[in-house]
Short mmCIF file of C-alpha atoms in Angstrom, two decimals:
data_model
loop_
_atom_site.label_atom_id
_atom_site.label_comp_id
_atom_site.label_asym_id
_atom_site.label_seq_id
_atom_site.Cartn_x
_atom_site.Cartn_y
_atom_site.Cartn_z
CA MET A 1 26.50 -48.23 -12.78
CA LEU A 2 24.06 -47.25 -10.07
CA GLY A 3 25.18 -44.81 -7.41
CA LEU A 4 25.06 -45.62 -3.70
CA SER A 5 21.69 -43.91 -3.18
CA SER A 6 20.09 -45.84 -6.05
CA ARG A 7 21.53 -49.16 -4.84
CA ALA A 8 20.18 -48.46 -1.35
CA LEU A 9 16.79 -47.58 -2.81
CA PHE A 10 16.72 -50.80 -4.85
CA LEU A 11 17.51 -52.91 -1.77
CA THR A 12 14.79 -51.14 0.23
CA MET A 13 12.25 -51.61 -2.54
CA THR A 14 13.18 -55.27 -2.87
CA ALA A 15 12.42 -55.70 0.84
CA VAL A 16 9.15 -53.74 0.96
CA GLY A 17 8.06 -53.60 -2.68
CA LYS A 18 5.13 -55.95 -2.15
CA LYS A 19 3.37 -53.35 -0.02
CA LEU A 20 4.86 -50.19 -1.53
CA GLY A 21 4.28 -51.06 -5.16
CA TYR A 22 2.18 -53.29 -7.36
CA ARG A 23 3.72 -56.74 -7.08
CA ASP A 24 0.99 -58.53 -5.15
CA PHE A 25 -2.57 -58.99 -6.45
CA THR A 26 -4.14 -59.07 -2.98
CA GLU A 27 -2.34 -55.88 -1.97
CA VAL A 28 -3.39 -54.05 -5.13
CA ARG A 29 -7.01 -55.10 -4.64
CA ARG A 30 -6.74 -53.81 -1.06
CA LYS A 31 -5.47 -50.47 -2.39
CA VAL A 32 -8.54 -50.18 -4.62
CA GLU A 33 -10.94 -51.07 -1.81
CA LYS A 34 -9.25 -48.69 0.64
CA GLN A 35 -9.36 -45.80 -1.83
CA TYR A 36 -13.03 -46.56 -2.48
CA ARG A 37 -13.95 -46.54 1.23
CA ARG A 38 -11.66 -43.78 2.46
CA PRO A 39 -10.12 -41.67 -0.35
CA SER A 40 -6.57 -40.46 0.23
CA SER A 41 -5.74 -36.79 0.46
CA PHE A 42 -4.70 -35.20 -2.80
CA ALA A 43 -3.72 -31.85 -1.25
CA PRO A 44 -0.22 -30.53 -1.88
CA PRO A 45 2.14 -30.47 1.12
CA LYS A 46 2.02 -27.27 3.17
CA LYS A 47 5.65 -26.45 2.43
CA LEU A 48 4.79 -26.04 -1.26
CA GLY A 49 2.94 -22.84 -0.39
CA ARG A 50 6.16 -21.28 0.95
CA PHE A 51 7.70 -21.29 -2.49
CA CYS A 52 4.81 -21.41 -4.94
CA GLU A 53 1.50 -19.76 -5.67
CA ILE A 54 -1.22 -22.42 -5.56
CA SER A 55 -4.74 -22.02 -6.88
CA LEU A 56 -7.53 -24.57 -6.95
CA ASP A 57 -10.68 -24.80 -9.02
CA PHE A 58 -13.17 -27.54 -9.76
CA ARG A 59 -13.33 -27.56 -13.53
CA ASN A 60 -15.02 -30.68 -14.89
CA GLY A 61 -16.43 -31.27 -11.41
CA TRP A 62 -13.14 -32.41 -9.88
CA PRO A 63 -10.17 -30.55 -8.40
CA CYS A 64 -7.53 -28.97 -10.58
CA TYR A 65 -4.49 -27.16 -9.15
CA GLU A 66 -2.29 -24.54 -10.74
CA VAL A 67 1.20 -24.14 -9.27
CA SER A 68 3.65 -21.37 -10.19
CA SER A 69 6.69 -19.68 -8.68
CA ARG A 70 6.15 -17.03 -6.01
CA HIS A 71 9.02 -15.06 -7.53
CA LYS A 72 7.22 -13.00 -10.13
CA SER A 73 10.47 -12.05 -11.84
CA ALA A 74 11.00 -15.72 -12.64
CA MET A 75 7.76 -15.81 -14.59
CA SER A 76 8.33 -12.59 -16.56
CA HIS A 77 10.65 -13.86 -19.29
CA SER A 78 9.43 -11.98 -22.37
CA ASP A 79 5.94 -11.94 -20.81
CA SER A 80 5.64 -15.64 -21.57
CA HIS A 81 4.89 -18.70 -19.49
CA THR A 82 5.93 -22.29 -19.92
CA GLU A 83 2.75 -24.30 -19.42
CA VAL A 84 3.01 -27.84 -18.06
CA LEU A 85 0.09 -30.23 -17.73
CA TYR A 86 1.21 -32.81 -15.16
CA LEU A 87 -0.64 -36.13 -14.92
CA HIS A 88 0.29 -38.23 -11.90
CA GLY A 89 0.87 -41.96 -11.81
CA GLY A 90 -0.45 -44.59 -9.43
CA ALA A 91 -1.81 -47.32 -11.74
CA TYR A 92 -5.03 -45.27 -12.14
CA ILE A 93 -6.02 -46.45 -8.63
CA GLU A 94 -3.87 -44.33 -6.29
CA GLU A 95 -3.83 -40.63 -5.59
CA ILE A 96 -1.08 -38.11 -6.29
CA GLY A 97 1.75 -38.34 -3.74
CA SER A 98 4.59 -36.35 -2.21
CA ASN A 99 7.13 -37.39 -4.86
CA HIS A 100 4.86 -35.98 -7.57
CA TRP A 101 4.43 -32.70 -5.70
CA SER A 102 8.21 -32.43 -5.26
CA LEU A 103 8.74 -32.65 -9.01
CA ILE A 104 5.89 -30.19 -9.63
CA GLU A 105 7.49 -27.70 -7.23
CA GLN A 106 10.84 -28.04 -8.98
CA LEU A 107 9.25 -27.45 -12.39
CA ALA A 108 7.40 -24.38 -11.13
CA ARG A 109 10.46 -22.84 -9.51
CA GLU A 110 13.31 -23.79 -11.83
CA VAL A 111 11.92 -23.79 -15.37
CA PRO A 112 9.96 -21.69 -14.26
CA ALA A 113 6.56 -23.01 -15.31
CA ARG A 114 2.88 -22.76 -14.53
CA VAL A 115 1.98 -26.36 -13.76
CA THR A 116 -1.62 -27.53 -14.06
CA VAL A 117 -2.37 -30.66 -12.02
CA PRO A 118 -5.78 -32.28 -12.53
CA ILE A 119 -6.85 -34.59 -9.70
CA TYR A 120 -8.69 -36.91 -12.05
CA PRO A 121 -11.14 -39.51 -10.67
CA LEU A 122 -9.48 -42.85 -10.06
CA ALA A 123 -10.65 -46.24 -11.29
CA PRO A 124 -13.18 -47.73 -11.02
CA HIS A 125 -15.06 -44.38 -10.78
CA GLY A 126 -12.80 -42.88 -13.41
CA THR A 127 -12.39 -44.77 -16.67
CA ALA A 128 -10.54 -43.97 -19.88
CA ALA A 129 -13.75 -43.36 -21.83
CA ARG A 130 -14.78 -40.67 -19.33
CA ILE A 131 -11.49 -39.12 -18.24
CA VAL A 132 -9.41 -38.94 -21.43
CA PRO A 133 -11.89 -36.69 -23.33
CA MET A 134 -12.28 -34.40 -20.30
CA ILE A 135 -8.53 -33.94 -19.79
CA THR A 136 -8.09 -33.50 -23.55
CA THR A 137 -10.43 -30.51 -23.36
CA LEU A 138 -8.40 -29.11 -20.46
CA ALA A 139 -5.15 -29.71 -22.37
CA ASP A 140 -6.49 -27.94 -25.44
CA THR A 141 -7.47 -24.94 -23.30
CA LEU A 142 -3.99 -24.77 -21.76
CA ALA A 143 -2.26 -24.93 -25.13
CA GLU A 144 -4.60 -22.29 -26.53
CA ARG A 145 -4.01 -19.81 -23.70
CA ALA A 146 -0.25 -20.36 -23.61
CA THR A 147 2.05 -17.40 -24.21
CA GLY A 148 5.05 -19.72 -24.29
CA PRO A 149 5.73 -23.42 -24.88
CA THR A 150 3.33 -26.08 -23.60
CA PHE A 151 4.27 -29.57 -22.40
CA PHE A 152 2.19 -32.58 -21.41
CA MET A 153 4.01 -34.64 -18.79
CA GLY A 154 3.19 -37.72 -16.77
CA ASP A 155 4.69 -40.65 -14.92
CA SER A 156 3.60 -44.29 -15.17
CA ALA A 157 -0.18 -44.31 -15.66
CA GLY A 158 0.01 -40.53 -16.07
CA GLY A 159 2.55 -41.00 -18.85
CA GLY A 160 0.16 -43.27 -20.73
CA LEU A 161 -2.61 -40.74 -20.15
CA ALA A 162 -0.43 -37.91 -21.48
CA LEU A 163 0.26 -39.83 -24.70
CA ALA A 164 -3.42 -40.76 -25.16
CA ILE A 165 -4.39 -37.10 -24.75
CA ALA A 166 -1.77 -35.92 -27.25
CA GLN A 167 -3.03 -38.47 -29.80
CA ARG A 168 -6.66 -37.49 -29.28
CA LEU A 169 -5.86 -33.78 -29.49
CA ARG A 170 -3.96 -34.34 -32.74
CA ASP A 171 -6.87 -36.28 -34.24
CA ALA A 172 -9.29 -33.51 -33.24
CA GLU A 173 -6.96 -30.90 -34.81
CA GLY A 174 -6.80 -29.07 -31.49
CA ASN A 175 -3.95 -26.98 -30.09
CA PRO A 176 -0.93 -29.29 -29.89
CA PRO A 177 1.72 -29.17 -27.16
CA ASP A 178 5.31 -28.31 -27.97
CA GLY A 179 6.50 -31.50 -26.36
CA LEU A 180 5.74 -34.58 -24.27
CA VAL A 181 7.73 -35.81 -21.27
CA LEU A 182 6.95 -39.42 -20.38
CA ILE A 183 8.44 -40.88 -17.19
CA ALA A 184 8.23 -44.70 -17.17
CA PRO A 185 4.94 -44.53 -19.11
CA TRP A 186 2.39 -47.35 -18.90
CA LEU A 187 1.51 -47.61 -22.57
CA ASP A 188 -0.12 -51.05 -22.81
CA ILE A 189 -2.34 -51.99 -19.90
CA THR A 190 -2.43 -55.63 -21.05
CA LEU A 191 1.33 -56.00 -20.52
CA GLY A 192 1.19 -58.53 -23.30
CA ASN A 193 4.76 -58.07 -24.50
CA PRO A 194 6.69 -61.38 -24.01
CA ALA A 195 9.67 -59.42 -22.68
CA VAL A 196 7.64 -58.45 -19.58
CA ALA A 197 8.14 -61.94 -18.13
CA ASP A 198 11.91 -61.63 -18.54
CA ILE A 199 12.06 -58.28 -16.74
CA GLU A 200 9.54 -59.00 -13.98
CA PRO A 201 11.90 -60.95 -11.66
CA ARG A 202 14.24 -57.92 -11.61
CA ASP A 203 11.51 -55.34 -10.95
CA PRO A 204 11.06 -54.71 -7.18
CA LEU A 205 7.86 -52.66 -7.59
CA LEU A 206 5.72 -53.96 -10.43
CA ALA A 207 4.25 -57.29 -11.53
CA ALA A 208 2.03 -58.00 -14.50
CA GLU A 209 -0.99 -59.70 -12.91
CA PRO A 210 -1.89 -57.01 -10.35
CA LEU A 211 -1.31 -54.26 -12.90
CA ARG A 212 -3.63 -55.99 -15.37
CA PHE A 213 -6.30 -55.95 -12.68
CA ALA A 214 -5.89 -52.19 -12.16
CA GLY A 215 -5.73 -51.63 -15.91
CA ALA A 216 -9.00 -53.48 -16.47
CA LEU A 217 -10.71 -51.12 -14.02
CA TRP A 218 -9.39 -48.14 -16.02
CA ALA A 219 -10.49 -49.70 -19.33
CA GLY A 220 -14.04 -50.15 -18.09
CA ASP A 221 -16.22 -51.07 -21.06
CA LEU A 222 -13.48 -50.37 -23.61
CA ASP A 223 -11.30 -53.03 -25.19
CA PRO A 224 -7.98 -52.98 -23.27
CA ALA A 225 -6.22 -52.67 -26.63
CA ASP A 226 -8.12 -49.47 -27.49
CA PRO A 227 -5.61 -46.62 -27.98
CA LEU A 228 -7.59 -44.56 -25.48
CA VAL A 229 -6.53 -47.15 -22.89
CA SER A 230 -3.26 -48.47 -24.38
CA PRO A 231 -1.89 -45.58 -26.47
CA VAL A 232 1.05 -47.56 -27.81
CA ASN A 233 -1.57 -48.99 -30.19
CA GLY A 234 -2.45 -45.52 -31.49
CA GLU A 235 -1.08 -43.60 -34.45
CA MET A 236 2.29 -41.96 -33.77
CA ALA A 237 2.67 -39.67 -36.77
CA GLY A 238 2.15 -36.02 -35.97
CA LEU A 239 3.11 -36.23 -32.29
CA PRO A 240 5.38 -33.52 -30.87
CA PRO A 241 8.99 -34.12 -29.79
CA THR A 242 8.94 -36.57 -26.90
CA THR A 243 11.37 -37.14 -24.04
CA VAL A 244 11.26 -40.53 -22.30
CA PHE A 245 12.85 -41.72 -19.04
CA ILE A 246 12.87 -45.42 -18.13
CA GLY A 247 14.92 -47.74 -15.93
CA THR A 248 15.91 -51.25 -16.94
CA ARG A 249 14.42 -52.82 -13.76
CA ASP A 250 10.93 -51.81 -14.89
CA ILE A 251 8.45 -54.15 -16.60
CA LEU A 252 7.17 -51.17 -18.60
CA LEU A 253 10.53 -51.05 -20.40
CA ALA A 254 9.45 -53.42 -23.18
CA GLU A 255 6.53 -51.32 -24.40
CA THR A 256 8.55 -48.15 -23.95
CA TYR A 257 11.05 -49.58 -26.44
CA ARG A 258 8.15 -50.37 -28.74
CA PHE A 259 6.84 -46.81 -28.48
CA ARG A 260 10.30 -45.40 -29.22
CA ASP A 261 10.66 -47.53 -32.34
CA LEU A 262 7.13 -46.86 -33.64
CA ALA A 263 7.33 -43.14 -32.97
CA THR A 264 10.77 -42.77 -34.52
CA ALA A 265 9.63 -44.69 -37.61
CA ALA A 266 6.67 -42.30 -37.89
CA GLY A 267 8.98 -39.28 -37.88
CA VAL A 268 8.59 -38.27 -34.23
CA GLU A 269 11.67 -36.88 -32.50
CA VAL A 270 12.29 -39.08 -29.43
CA ASP A 271 14.90 -38.24 -26.79
CA PHE A 272 15.27 -41.56 -24.98
CA HIS A 273 16.92 -41.84 -21.54
CA GLU A 274 17.50 -45.38 -20.30
CA ALA A 275 18.96 -45.82 -16.81
CA ALA A 276 20.74 -49.14 -16.45
CA GLY A 277 19.75 -50.96 -13.26
CA ASP A 278 17.27 -48.32 -12.14
CA VAL A 279 13.69 -48.86 -10.99
CA HIS A 280 10.22 -47.79 -12.06
CA ALA A 281 9.75 -44.01 -12.36
CA TYR A 282 13.31 -43.45 -11.16
CA PRO A 283 13.31 -39.64 -11.73
CA LEU A 284 10.79 -39.29 -8.88
CA TRP A 285 12.97 -40.94 -6.21
CA PRO A 286 15.55 -39.30 -3.88
CA THR A 287 18.70 -40.50 -5.65
CA ALA A 288 21.59 -38.95 -7.56
CA GLU A 289 20.33 -40.51 -10.82
CA ALA A 290 16.90 -39.02 -10.18
CA ARG A 291 18.35 -35.57 -9.58
CA ARG A 292 20.23 -35.75 -12.87
CA ALA A 293 17.08 -36.83 -14.70
CA ARG A 294 15.03 -34.01 -13.19
CA GLN A 295 17.71 -31.53 -14.19
CA GLN A 296 17.58 -32.87 -17.75
CA ILE A 297 13.81 -32.33 -17.78
CA ILE A 298 14.16 -28.78 -16.49
CA GLU A 299 16.88 -27.95 -18.99
CA ALA A 300 14.82 -29.34 -21.87
CA LEU A 301 11.76 -27.28 -20.90
CA ALA A 302 13.80 -24.14 -20.22
CA SER A 303 15.70 -24.40 -23.52
CA THR A 304 12.45 -24.67 -25.48
CA ARG A 305 11.23 -21.57 -23.67
CA ALA A 306 14.43 -19.67 -24.44
CA ALA A 307 14.22 -20.63 -28.12
#
C-alpha cells in the first residue's frame, strides 16, 4: 500500500501530469521546440558544491561532470573508488533536473562513489546512432580506470541508454561494469506491447503517443526496433547483475517485465523491485517509498564495494 506522501504525489501528478510529464502530444512537441530555441540549464544546483567536489570537462565536445564526496576519508576505502556512470532521463528531449542531481549527490556522499554525469545532446540533435557509441567509449574508459566496482545507472530514457551501452560494450569485448541499475527504464521506444494500453489510464505522467514522437526523434535514421534504440530487442546473455525499480502505474512496466524474463532466461542475475501503485521513476520523487528505494540502491553499491 502506498504511503501518505506517495498518495499525495499521485493526486498531484494526476492533476498536473499533462504539463509535468508526457501525456499530451502537443505539450511534448512544445517541450522539444522550447529546448531547441532556448536550451535549459544543465548545471548542478549550487548547494551540491557544499557537500561534493564537482569537476567539469568537455570530452566528446559536450559537458561531462564528475561528482564525488568532499570528505576524503569517505573515498579512501582500501584506496578504491566506486565508479557510477549516471545517465539522466527525460524522454531524450529534456535536460537533467534537480531530482537527478539529488540522487547523484546521495550516491556520491553515501556509497560513497565518484559519479560521472554526461550531459549528452538531446534529440533531435542527439540520436542513438551518434550518442550511444560515444557514451560507450566513455563507459569503457571509466570501467578501465576503476580501482573498485563500476556501475552504469539510468532512469527512464537514461535506463534504456544504460542497457544499450552495456550491450554494445559486451559485444565489443570492452571493460564491463560490475552491475546495472535501471530505474523505470524505457526499453522499447515503440511502446508496442499490448499491455501498455491497459496501464496507460492509470499512469498520471506518461502516454504512448507523445512518447513515440520523442522516441522517433531519438531513433533518427535507425529502425525504432534496433537494439541501439530499443535495447529490449538486444541480446541479454553476458550482461552483469542488474537491479530494476519500477512502479505499477507506469506504462514502461510491460517491457520491464519482458526484460526481466528475457534476461533471467539468458542467465543474468536480476534483482527486481516492483512498487505497487507507484508512478514512473518513483525512486526520484520525495516520498517514503522513494527514500527506501534509494537506500536499497546505496546498500547494493556499497555491498559490492565492500566485497
